[in-house]
Amino acid sequence: TRRSNGNFAGISTSAFSSFFRINSNDNSFNIIGLDFNNDKEGPVISRNRGYISYARHQKINDDWFFAGGISLGLYNFSIKANAATDGSGISAGAFDGNGGLFLYSKNTKLSLSVDQFSNAKVRPLDQIIQLNRHYCFIGEQSFTINEYLKITPSVFARYMEKNLNRYMQQTWAL
């Protein structure tokens, strides 16, 4: 759980994840999991997500693995009872899901994913909240300099369509 102080008091994020490796052998393995998170924006607004996940990892050769996974779950937006809601609590939810492909070795990782693929809409009050579908690419390459130093530059790129205006968000990091 992460909480804020001062002007941001009452804002917090809590998360729980648990993943289990099943049916393992030298060439492949499967992972199932559960993931829950909660974002509170002050004493009134709360967003909750819960997912069930499955991934399959398959050995391609001695150095490389290929993986594919999917997570399906629910998104819930709730507002506690207050004067703005005429004294009643409000809650609205939607189906949510994510999927991805992953190619990796000891030093290289490449990933493509589709997040919030249902493109769902939630309307707890008068405003519609759109869970915009977005596509992500992540790449990493590790370089071992010596036994004490390893450098891993990475790239993250996200593409999202929103209200017919297309834009690209890029983050470059070391």
Short mmCIF file of N, CA and C in Angstrom, two decimals:
data_model
loop_
_atom_site.label_atom_id
_atom_site.label_comp_id
_atom_site.label_asym_id
_atom_site.label_seq_id
_atom_site.Cartn_x
_atom_site.Cartn_y
_atom_site.Cartn_z
N THR A 1 0.84 -1.19 0.00
CA THR A 1 0.00 0.00 0.00
C THR A 1 0.88 1.24 0.00
N ARG A 2 0.51 2.20 -0.80
CA ARG A 2 1.24 3.46 -0.87
C ARG A 2 0.27 4.59 -0.54
N ARG A 3 0.62 5.41 0.43
CA ARG A 3 -0.25 6.50 0.86
C ARG A 3 0.49 7.84 0.73
N SER A 4 -0.28 8.91 0.54
CA SER A 4 0.29 10.24 0.42
C SER A 4 -0.07 11.08 1.63
N ASN A 5 0.70 12.15 1.87
CA ASN A 5 0.48 13.05 3.00
C ASN A 5 0.23 14.46 2.49
N GLY A 6 -0.04 15.38 3.40
CA GLY A 6 -0.22 16.79 3.06
C GLY A 6 -1.44 17.01 2.19
N ASN A 7 -1.26 17.76 1.09
CA ASN A 7 -2.37 18.05 0.18
C ASN A 7 -2.92 16.80 -0.48
N PHE A 8 -2.16 15.73 -0.48
CA PHE A 8 -2.59 14.50 -1.13
C PHE A 8 -3.04 13.43 -0.13
N ALA A 9 -3.32 13.84 1.10
CA ALA A 9 -3.78 12.88 2.11
C ALA A 9 -5.07 12.22 1.63
N GLY A 10 -5.21 10.96 1.90
CA GLY A 10 -6.39 10.23 1.47
C GLY A 10 -6.22 9.55 0.12
N ILE A 11 -5.13 9.84 -0.58
CA ILE A 11 -4.85 9.18 -1.85
C ILE A 11 -3.95 7.99 -1.55
N SER A 12 -4.36 6.82 -2.01
CA SER A 12 -3.55 5.63 -1.75
C SER A 12 -3.75 4.60 -2.86
N THR A 13 -2.77 3.73 -2.99
CA THR A 13 -2.83 2.62 -3.93
C THR A 13 -2.46 1.35 -3.19
N SER A 14 -3.26 0.32 -3.34
CA SER A 14 -2.99 -0.99 -2.74
C SER A 14 -3.00 -2.03 -3.85
N ALA A 15 -2.11 -3.01 -3.74
CA ALA A 15 -2.06 -4.05 -4.77
C ALA A 15 -1.72 -5.40 -4.15
N PHE A 16 -2.23 -6.45 -4.76
CA PHE A 16 -1.91 -7.82 -4.37
C PHE A 16 -1.81 -8.64 -5.65
N SER A 17 -0.72 -9.39 -5.79
CA SER A 17 -0.54 -10.28 -6.93
C SER A 17 0.01 -11.60 -6.44
N SER A 18 -0.45 -12.66 -7.04
CA SER A 18 0.06 -13.98 -6.72
C SER A 18 0.06 -14.81 -7.99
N PHE A 19 1.22 -15.37 -8.33
CA PHE A 19 1.36 -16.16 -9.55
C PHE A 19 1.99 -17.50 -9.22
N PHE A 20 1.53 -18.55 -9.86
CA PHE A 20 1.99 -19.90 -9.60
C PHE A 20 2.44 -20.57 -10.90
N ARG A 21 3.59 -21.20 -10.84
CA ARG A 21 4.12 -21.93 -11.99
C ARG A 21 3.60 -23.37 -11.91
N ILE A 22 3.00 -23.84 -13.00
CA ILE A 22 2.44 -25.19 -13.01
C ILE A 22 2.90 -25.94 -14.26
N ASN A 23 2.81 -27.27 -14.21
CA ASN A 23 3.15 -28.12 -15.35
C ASN A 23 4.49 -27.77 -15.98
N SER A 24 5.52 -27.70 -15.15
CA SER A 24 6.85 -27.33 -15.64
C SER A 24 7.62 -28.54 -16.14
N ASN A 25 8.39 -28.32 -17.21
CA ASN A 25 9.38 -29.29 -17.66
C ASN A 25 10.53 -28.50 -18.29
N ASP A 26 11.49 -29.18 -18.89
CA ASP A 26 12.65 -28.48 -19.44
C ASP A 26 12.32 -27.58 -20.63
N ASN A 27 11.21 -27.86 -21.32
CA ASN A 27 10.89 -27.12 -22.54
C ASN A 27 9.78 -26.09 -22.39
N SER A 28 8.97 -26.19 -21.35
CA SER A 28 7.85 -25.26 -21.23
C SER A 28 7.34 -25.20 -19.80
N PHE A 29 6.56 -24.16 -19.53
CA PHE A 29 5.86 -24.06 -18.26
C PHE A 29 4.67 -23.12 -18.42
N ASN A 30 3.73 -23.25 -17.51
CA ASN A 30 2.52 -22.43 -17.49
C ASN A 30 2.48 -21.65 -16.19
N ILE A 31 1.88 -20.48 -16.24
CA ILE A 31 1.72 -19.66 -15.04
C ILE A 31 0.27 -19.22 -14.95
N ILE A 32 -0.32 -19.39 -13.78
CA ILE A 32 -1.65 -18.86 -13.51
C ILE A 32 -1.51 -17.85 -12.37
N GLY A 33 -2.42 -16.89 -12.33
CA GLY A 33 -2.29 -15.89 -11.29
C GLY A 33 -3.53 -15.09 -11.03
N LEU A 34 -3.47 -14.36 -9.94
CA LEU A 34 -4.51 -13.42 -9.53
C LEU A 34 -3.86 -12.07 -9.28
N ASP A 35 -4.56 -11.02 -9.62
CA ASP A 35 -4.03 -9.67 -9.44
C ASP A 35 -5.19 -8.76 -9.05
N PHE A 36 -5.02 -8.06 -7.94
CA PHE A 36 -6.03 -7.10 -7.47
C PHE A 36 -5.34 -5.78 -7.16
N ASN A 37 -5.97 -4.66 -7.52
CA ASN A 37 -5.45 -3.38 -7.08
C ASN A 37 -6.58 -2.39 -6.85
N ASN A 38 -6.29 -1.43 -5.98
CA ASN A 38 -7.26 -0.43 -5.58
C ASN A 38 -6.57 0.92 -5.55
N ASP A 39 -7.19 1.92 -6.18
CA ASP A 39 -6.72 3.30 -6.12
C ASP A 39 -7.80 4.13 -5.45
N LYS A 40 -7.43 4.79 -4.36
CA LYS A 40 -8.37 5.69 -3.68
C LYS A 40 -7.93 7.12 -3.94
N GLU A 41 -8.87 7.93 -4.39
CA GLU A 41 -8.60 9.35 -4.62
C GLU A 41 -9.38 10.13 -3.57
N GLY A 42 -8.81 10.21 -2.38
CA GLY A 42 -9.48 10.87 -1.27
C GLY A 42 -10.47 9.93 -0.61
N PRO A 43 -11.32 10.47 0.23
CA PRO A 43 -12.24 9.62 0.99
C PRO A 43 -13.46 9.15 0.22
N VAL A 44 -13.66 9.61 -1.01
CA VAL A 44 -14.90 9.35 -1.72
C VAL A 44 -14.74 8.45 -2.95
N ILE A 45 -13.72 8.65 -3.78
CA ILE A 45 -13.58 7.95 -5.06
C ILE A 45 -12.63 6.76 -4.94
N SER A 46 -13.04 5.65 -5.53
CA SER A 46 -12.23 4.43 -5.50
C SER A 46 -12.34 3.69 -6.83
N ARG A 47 -11.18 3.21 -7.34
CA ARG A 47 -11.14 2.37 -8.54
C ARG A 47 -10.55 1.03 -8.15
N ASN A 48 -11.22 -0.05 -8.52
CA ASN A 48 -10.76 -1.40 -8.21
C ASN A 48 -10.65 -2.21 -9.49
N ARG A 49 -9.64 -3.07 -9.55
CA ARG A 49 -9.46 -3.99 -10.67
C ARG A 49 -9.09 -5.35 -10.10
N GLY A 50 -9.64 -6.39 -10.72
CA GLY A 50 -9.29 -7.75 -10.36
C GLY A 50 -9.16 -8.59 -11.62
N TYR A 51 -8.09 -9.38 -11.72
CA TYR A 51 -7.82 -10.17 -12.92
C TYR A 51 -7.43 -11.61 -12.57
N ILE A 52 -7.76 -12.51 -13.46
CA ILE A 52 -7.25 -13.87 -13.46
C ILE A 52 -6.34 -13.96 -14.68
N SER A 53 -5.13 -14.51 -14.50
CA SER A 53 -4.15 -14.51 -15.59
C SER A 53 -3.68 -15.92 -15.92
N TYR A 54 -3.31 -16.10 -17.19
CA TYR A 54 -2.69 -17.35 -17.64
C TYR A 54 -1.61 -17.00 -18.67
N ALA A 55 -0.46 -17.67 -18.57
CA ALA A 55 0.61 -17.49 -19.54
C ALA A 55 1.29 -18.82 -19.82
N ARG A 56 1.72 -18.99 -21.04
CA ARG A 56 2.44 -20.19 -21.48
C ARG A 56 3.82 -19.75 -21.96
N HIS A 57 4.87 -20.40 -21.45
CA HIS A 57 6.25 -20.14 -21.85
C HIS A 57 6.78 -21.39 -22.54
N GLN A 58 7.30 -21.21 -23.75
CA GLN A 58 7.78 -22.34 -24.54
C GLN A 58 9.24 -22.10 -24.94
N LYS A 59 10.09 -23.06 -24.68
CA LYS A 59 11.49 -22.97 -25.06
C LYS A 59 11.62 -23.13 -26.57
N ILE A 60 12.32 -22.21 -27.22
CA ILE A 60 12.55 -22.28 -28.67
C ILE A 60 13.86 -23.01 -28.96
N ASN A 61 14.91 -22.65 -28.21
CA ASN A 61 16.21 -23.32 -28.31
C ASN A 61 16.91 -23.16 -26.97
N ASP A 62 18.20 -23.42 -26.89
CA ASP A 62 18.90 -23.35 -25.61
C ASP A 62 18.93 -21.96 -25.00
N ASP A 63 18.76 -20.92 -25.83
CA ASP A 63 18.86 -19.54 -25.34
C ASP A 63 17.55 -18.77 -25.28
N TRP A 64 16.56 -19.15 -26.06
CA TRP A 64 15.36 -18.32 -26.23
C TRP A 64 14.08 -19.01 -25.79
N PHE A 65 13.17 -18.19 -25.24
CA PHE A 65 11.81 -18.61 -24.89
C PHE A 65 10.82 -17.69 -25.59
N PHE A 66 9.65 -18.23 -25.89
CA PHE A 66 8.53 -17.45 -26.42
C PHE A 66 7.37 -17.64 -25.45
N ALA A 67 6.66 -16.56 -25.13
CA ALA A 67 5.54 -16.65 -24.19
C ALA A 67 4.35 -15.86 -24.71
N GLY A 68 3.18 -16.30 -24.33
CA GLY A 68 1.95 -15.59 -24.62
C GLY A 68 1.06 -15.66 -23.39
N GLY A 69 0.33 -14.58 -23.13
CA GLY A 69 -0.50 -14.58 -21.94
C GLY A 69 -1.73 -13.72 -22.10
N ILE A 70 -2.67 -13.95 -21.19
CA ILE A 70 -3.93 -13.19 -21.19
C ILE A 70 -4.37 -13.01 -19.74
N SER A 71 -4.97 -11.87 -19.47
CA SER A 71 -5.59 -11.63 -18.16
C SER A 71 -6.98 -11.06 -18.40
N LEU A 72 -7.94 -11.61 -17.70
CA LEU A 72 -9.33 -11.19 -17.83
C LEU A 72 -9.85 -10.83 -16.45
N GLY A 73 -10.67 -9.78 -16.40
CA GLY A 73 -11.18 -9.39 -15.10
C GLY A 73 -12.21 -8.29 -15.17
N LEU A 74 -12.36 -7.62 -14.05
CA LEU A 74 -13.37 -6.57 -13.90
C LEU A 74 -12.74 -5.28 -13.42
N TYR A 75 -13.28 -4.17 -13.90
CA TYR A 75 -12.92 -2.83 -13.47
C TYR A 75 -14.16 -2.24 -12.78
N ASN A 76 -13.96 -1.62 -11.62
CA ASN A 76 -15.08 -1.02 -10.89
C ASN A 76 -14.69 0.39 -10.46
N PHE A 77 -15.58 1.33 -10.70
CA PHE A 77 -15.41 2.72 -10.27
C PHE A 77 -16.53 3.00 -9.28
N SER A 78 -16.19 3.43 -8.07
CA SER A 78 -17.24 3.68 -7.08
C SER A 78 -17.04 5.02 -6.39
N ILE A 79 -18.18 5.59 -6.00
CA ILE A 79 -18.21 6.85 -5.27
C ILE A 79 -19.03 6.61 -4.01
N LYS A 80 -18.40 6.87 -2.86
CA LYS A 80 -19.11 6.68 -1.59
C LYS A 80 -20.21 7.73 -1.44
N ALA A 81 -21.18 7.40 -0.64
CA ALA A 81 -22.30 8.31 -0.39
C ALA A 81 -21.77 9.66 0.12
N ASN A 82 -22.26 10.75 -0.50
CA ASN A 82 -21.89 12.10 -0.08
C ASN A 82 -22.95 13.07 -0.58
N ALA A 83 -22.77 14.36 -0.28
CA ALA A 83 -23.76 15.37 -0.67
C ALA A 83 -23.90 15.47 -2.20
N ALA A 84 -22.82 15.29 -2.94
CA ALA A 84 -22.88 15.41 -4.40
C ALA A 84 -23.66 14.26 -5.04
N THR A 85 -23.78 13.13 -4.34
CA THR A 85 -24.52 11.98 -4.89
C THR A 85 -25.87 11.83 -4.19
N ASP A 86 -26.36 12.90 -3.60
CA ASP A 86 -27.64 12.90 -2.89
C ASP A 86 -27.70 11.85 -1.80
N GLY A 87 -26.56 11.62 -1.16
CA GLY A 87 -26.52 10.72 0.00
C GLY A 87 -26.49 9.23 -0.35
N SER A 88 -26.37 8.88 -1.61
CA SER A 88 -26.31 7.45 -1.96
C SER A 88 -24.98 7.14 -2.63
N GLY A 89 -24.48 5.93 -2.43
CA GLY A 89 -23.25 5.49 -3.08
C GLY A 89 -23.53 5.07 -4.51
N ILE A 90 -22.53 5.21 -5.36
CA ILE A 90 -22.67 4.87 -6.77
C ILE A 90 -21.51 3.95 -7.17
N SER A 91 -21.82 2.95 -7.97
CA SER A 91 -20.80 2.03 -8.44
C SER A 91 -21.13 1.61 -9.86
N ALA A 92 -20.10 1.53 -10.72
CA ALA A 92 -20.27 1.07 -12.09
C ALA A 92 -19.06 0.23 -12.46
N GLY A 93 -19.30 -0.84 -13.20
CA GLY A 93 -18.21 -1.74 -13.54
C GLY A 93 -18.23 -2.15 -15.00
N ALA A 94 -17.13 -2.77 -15.44
CA ALA A 94 -17.01 -3.22 -16.82
C ALA A 94 -16.01 -4.36 -16.89
N PHE A 95 -16.17 -5.19 -17.93
CA PHE A 95 -15.20 -6.24 -18.24
C PHE A 95 -13.92 -5.59 -18.74
N ASP A 96 -12.78 -6.15 -18.37
CA ASP A 96 -11.49 -5.64 -18.80
C ASP A 96 -10.58 -6.81 -19.12
N GLY A 97 -9.61 -6.61 -20.00
CA GLY A 97 -8.68 -7.68 -20.34
C GLY A 97 -7.43 -7.16 -21.00
N ASN A 98 -6.39 -7.97 -20.94
CA ASN A 98 -5.09 -7.64 -21.50
C ASN A 98 -4.50 -8.90 -22.12
N GLY A 99 -3.67 -8.74 -23.13
CA GLY A 99 -2.98 -9.88 -23.73
C GLY A 99 -1.62 -9.47 -24.23
N GLY A 100 -0.69 -10.43 -24.28
CA GLY A 100 0.63 -10.06 -24.74
C GLY A 100 1.46 -11.22 -25.24
N LEU A 101 2.51 -10.88 -25.99
CA LEU A 101 3.48 -11.82 -26.51
C LEU A 101 4.86 -11.37 -26.04
N PHE A 102 5.74 -12.34 -25.75
CA PHE A 102 7.01 -12.05 -25.12
C PHE A 102 8.07 -12.98 -25.69
N LEU A 103 9.16 -12.42 -26.20
CA LEU A 103 10.29 -13.19 -26.68
C LEU A 103 11.48 -12.78 -25.81
N TYR A 104 12.15 -13.76 -25.19
CA TYR A 104 13.20 -13.39 -24.25
C TYR A 104 14.31 -14.43 -24.16
N SER A 105 15.48 -13.92 -23.78
CA SER A 105 16.65 -14.74 -23.48
C SER A 105 17.24 -14.18 -22.18
N LYS A 106 18.43 -14.64 -21.82
CA LYS A 106 19.06 -14.18 -20.59
C LYS A 106 19.29 -12.67 -20.61
N ASN A 107 19.66 -12.11 -21.78
CA ASN A 107 20.02 -10.70 -21.86
C ASN A 107 19.08 -9.82 -22.69
N THR A 108 18.15 -10.42 -23.43
CA THR A 108 17.28 -9.67 -24.33
C THR A 108 15.82 -9.96 -24.02
N LYS A 109 15.00 -8.91 -24.01
CA LYS A 109 13.56 -9.07 -23.79
C LYS A 109 12.81 -8.17 -24.77
N LEU A 110 11.85 -8.77 -25.50
CA LEU A 110 10.98 -8.04 -26.42
C LEU A 110 9.54 -8.39 -26.11
N SER A 111 8.69 -7.39 -26.01
CA SER A 111 7.30 -7.63 -25.60
C SER A 111 6.35 -6.75 -26.39
N LEU A 112 5.22 -7.33 -26.81
CA LEU A 112 4.11 -6.59 -27.42
C LEU A 112 2.86 -6.92 -26.62
N SER A 113 2.06 -5.91 -26.30
CA SER A 113 0.83 -6.18 -25.55
C SER A 113 -0.31 -5.29 -26.00
N VAL A 114 -1.52 -5.77 -25.76
CA VAL A 114 -2.75 -5.00 -25.97
C VAL A 114 -3.39 -4.92 -24.59
N ASP A 115 -3.51 -3.71 -24.07
CA ASP A 115 -4.06 -3.52 -22.73
C ASP A 115 -5.43 -2.87 -22.82
N GLN A 116 -6.30 -3.25 -21.89
CA GLN A 116 -7.69 -2.79 -21.88
C GLN A 116 -8.35 -3.04 -23.23
N PHE A 117 -8.17 -4.27 -23.75
CA PHE A 117 -8.60 -4.57 -25.13
C PHE A 117 -10.10 -4.51 -25.33
N SER A 118 -10.89 -4.54 -24.27
CA SER A 118 -12.35 -4.46 -24.45
C SER A 118 -12.82 -3.05 -24.76
N ASN A 119 -11.93 -2.03 -24.54
CA ASN A 119 -12.27 -0.63 -24.82
C ASN A 119 -13.57 -0.23 -24.11
N ALA A 120 -13.75 -0.73 -22.90
CA ALA A 120 -15.00 -0.57 -22.15
C ALA A 120 -15.24 0.87 -21.71
N LYS A 121 -16.51 1.15 -21.45
CA LYS A 121 -16.92 2.44 -20.91
C LYS A 121 -17.65 2.21 -19.60
N VAL A 122 -17.38 3.09 -18.63
CA VAL A 122 -18.02 3.04 -17.32
C VAL A 122 -18.66 4.39 -17.08
N ARG A 123 -19.90 4.39 -16.59
CA ARG A 123 -20.59 5.66 -16.34
C ARG A 123 -21.17 5.65 -14.92
N PRO A 124 -20.34 6.03 -13.93
CA PRO A 124 -20.85 6.04 -12.56
C PRO A 124 -21.79 7.22 -12.28
N LEU A 125 -21.58 8.33 -12.92
CA LEU A 125 -22.46 9.50 -12.76
C LEU A 125 -22.78 10.04 -14.16
N ASP A 126 -22.59 11.33 -14.36
CA ASP A 126 -22.89 11.94 -15.64
C ASP A 126 -21.75 11.85 -16.65
N GLN A 127 -20.55 11.54 -16.19
CA GLN A 127 -19.40 11.51 -17.08
C GLN A 127 -19.04 10.06 -17.42
N ILE A 128 -18.73 9.81 -18.69
CA ILE A 128 -18.32 8.48 -19.13
C ILE A 128 -16.81 8.36 -18.98
N ILE A 129 -16.39 7.26 -18.37
CA ILE A 129 -14.97 6.96 -18.23
C ILE A 129 -14.65 5.88 -19.26
N GLN A 130 -13.76 6.19 -20.19
CA GLN A 130 -13.37 5.24 -21.24
C GLN A 130 -12.08 4.56 -20.84
N LEU A 131 -12.09 3.23 -20.83
CA LEU A 131 -10.87 2.46 -20.62
C LEU A 131 -10.26 2.23 -21.99
N ASN A 132 -9.48 3.18 -22.45
CA ASN A 132 -8.95 3.18 -23.81
C ASN A 132 -8.00 2.02 -24.05
N ARG A 133 -8.25 1.31 -25.15
CA ARG A 133 -7.33 0.26 -25.58
C ARG A 133 -6.01 0.90 -25.95
N HIS A 134 -4.92 0.26 -25.54
CA HIS A 134 -3.61 0.75 -25.96
C HIS A 134 -2.67 -0.42 -26.22
N TYR A 135 -1.69 -0.15 -27.05
CA TYR A 135 -0.73 -1.15 -27.50
C TYR A 135 0.64 -0.72 -26.98
N CYS A 136 1.37 -1.68 -26.42
CA CYS A 136 2.69 -1.36 -25.85
C CYS A 136 3.77 -2.25 -26.45
N PHE A 137 4.95 -1.67 -26.58
CA PHE A 137 6.15 -2.40 -26.98
C PHE A 137 7.21 -2.10 -25.94
N ILE A 138 7.88 -3.14 -25.46
CA ILE A 138 8.98 -2.98 -24.52
C ILE A 138 10.16 -3.78 -25.05
N GLY A 139 11.34 -3.17 -25.05
CA GLY A 139 12.55 -3.86 -25.44
C GLY A 139 13.66 -3.57 -24.44
N GLU A 140 14.44 -4.59 -24.11
CA GLU A 140 15.57 -4.44 -23.19
C GLU A 140 16.75 -5.25 -23.71
N GLN A 141 17.93 -4.72 -23.49
CA GLN A 141 19.15 -5.46 -23.81
C GLN A 141 20.15 -5.23 -22.68
N SER A 142 20.56 -6.29 -22.01
CA SER A 142 21.52 -6.18 -20.90
C SER A 142 22.94 -6.40 -21.39
N PHE A 143 23.84 -5.61 -20.82
CA PHE A 143 25.27 -5.72 -21.11
C PHE A 143 26.01 -5.87 -19.79
N THR A 144 26.73 -6.96 -19.64
CA THR A 144 27.52 -7.18 -18.44
C THR A 144 28.90 -6.59 -18.67
N ILE A 145 29.25 -5.57 -17.89
CA ILE A 145 30.54 -4.90 -18.01
C ILE A 145 31.60 -5.70 -17.25
N ASN A 146 31.28 -6.05 -16.01
CA ASN A 146 32.13 -6.92 -15.20
C ASN A 146 31.23 -7.57 -14.15
N GLU A 147 31.82 -8.28 -13.19
CA GLU A 147 30.98 -9.00 -12.22
C GLU A 147 30.18 -8.08 -11.30
N TYR A 148 30.51 -6.80 -11.25
CA TYR A 148 29.81 -5.85 -10.38
C TYR A 148 28.90 -4.88 -11.12
N LEU A 149 29.00 -4.85 -12.44
CA LEU A 149 28.26 -3.85 -13.20
C LEU A 149 27.56 -4.47 -14.41
N LYS A 150 26.25 -4.26 -14.44
CA LYS A 150 25.43 -4.70 -15.57
C LYS A 150 24.55 -3.52 -15.99
N ILE A 151 24.56 -3.17 -17.26
CA ILE A 151 23.78 -2.04 -17.77
C ILE A 151 22.66 -2.61 -18.65
N THR A 152 21.44 -2.12 -18.43
CA THR A 152 20.28 -2.59 -19.20
C THR A 152 19.50 -1.40 -19.75
N PRO A 153 19.85 -0.92 -20.93
CA PRO A 153 19.01 0.12 -21.56
C PRO A 153 17.70 -0.51 -22.02
N SER A 154 16.64 0.28 -21.98
CA SER A 154 15.33 -0.23 -22.38
C SER A 154 14.54 0.86 -23.09
N VAL A 155 13.52 0.41 -23.83
CA VAL A 155 12.64 1.34 -24.52
C VAL A 155 11.20 0.89 -24.26
N PHE A 156 10.34 1.86 -24.08
CA PHE A 156 8.91 1.61 -23.90
C PHE A 156 8.17 2.55 -24.86
N ALA A 157 7.28 1.99 -25.65
CA ALA A 157 6.48 2.81 -26.56
C ALA A 157 5.03 2.39 -26.41
N ARG A 158 4.14 3.36 -26.35
CA ARG A 158 2.70 3.07 -26.22
C ARG A 158 1.94 3.85 -27.28
N TYR A 159 0.99 3.17 -27.91
CA TYR A 159 0.13 3.80 -28.90
C TYR A 159 -1.31 3.64 -28.43
N MET A 160 -2.06 4.74 -28.50
CA MET A 160 -3.46 4.71 -28.07
C MET A 160 -4.28 5.57 -29.01
N GLU A 161 -5.43 5.05 -29.42
CA GLU A 161 -6.39 5.83 -30.20
C GLU A 161 -7.40 6.40 -29.23
N LYS A 162 -7.65 7.68 -29.31
CA LYS A 162 -8.60 8.30 -28.39
C LYS A 162 -9.40 9.35 -29.15
N ASN A 163 -10.70 9.16 -29.25
CA ASN A 163 -11.59 10.11 -29.90
C ASN A 163 -11.12 10.50 -31.31
N LEU A 164 -10.67 9.52 -32.06
CA LEU A 164 -10.20 9.68 -33.43
C LEU A 164 -8.92 10.50 -33.55
N ASN A 165 -8.36 10.97 -32.43
CA ASN A 165 -7.07 11.66 -32.46
C ASN A 165 -6.01 10.64 -32.06
N ARG A 166 -5.09 10.35 -32.96
CA ARG A 166 -4.06 9.36 -32.67
C ARG A 166 -2.81 10.08 -32.16
N TYR A 167 -2.21 9.45 -31.16
CA TYR A 167 -0.95 10.00 -30.67
C TYR A 167 -0.07 8.87 -30.19
N MET A 168 1.19 9.16 -30.09
CA MET A 168 2.18 8.18 -29.67
C MET A 168 2.91 8.72 -28.45
N GLN A 169 3.01 7.90 -27.45
CA GLN A 169 3.75 8.27 -26.25
C GLN A 169 4.98 7.39 -26.18
N GLN A 170 6.13 7.99 -26.04
CA GLN A 170 7.37 7.22 -25.95
C GLN A 170 8.11 7.59 -24.69
N THR A 171 8.72 6.60 -24.09
CA THR A 171 9.58 6.81 -22.94
C THR A 171 10.87 6.07 -23.19
N TRP A 172 11.97 6.76 -23.07
CA TRP A 172 13.29 6.13 -23.26
C TRP A 172 13.96 6.13 -21.91
N ALA A 173 14.53 5.01 -21.52
CA ALA A 173 15.15 4.94 -20.19
C ALA A 173 16.37 4.04 -20.22
N LEU A 174 17.27 4.29 -19.30
CA LEU A 174 18.42 3.41 -19.10
C LEU A 174 18.18 2.57 -17.87
#
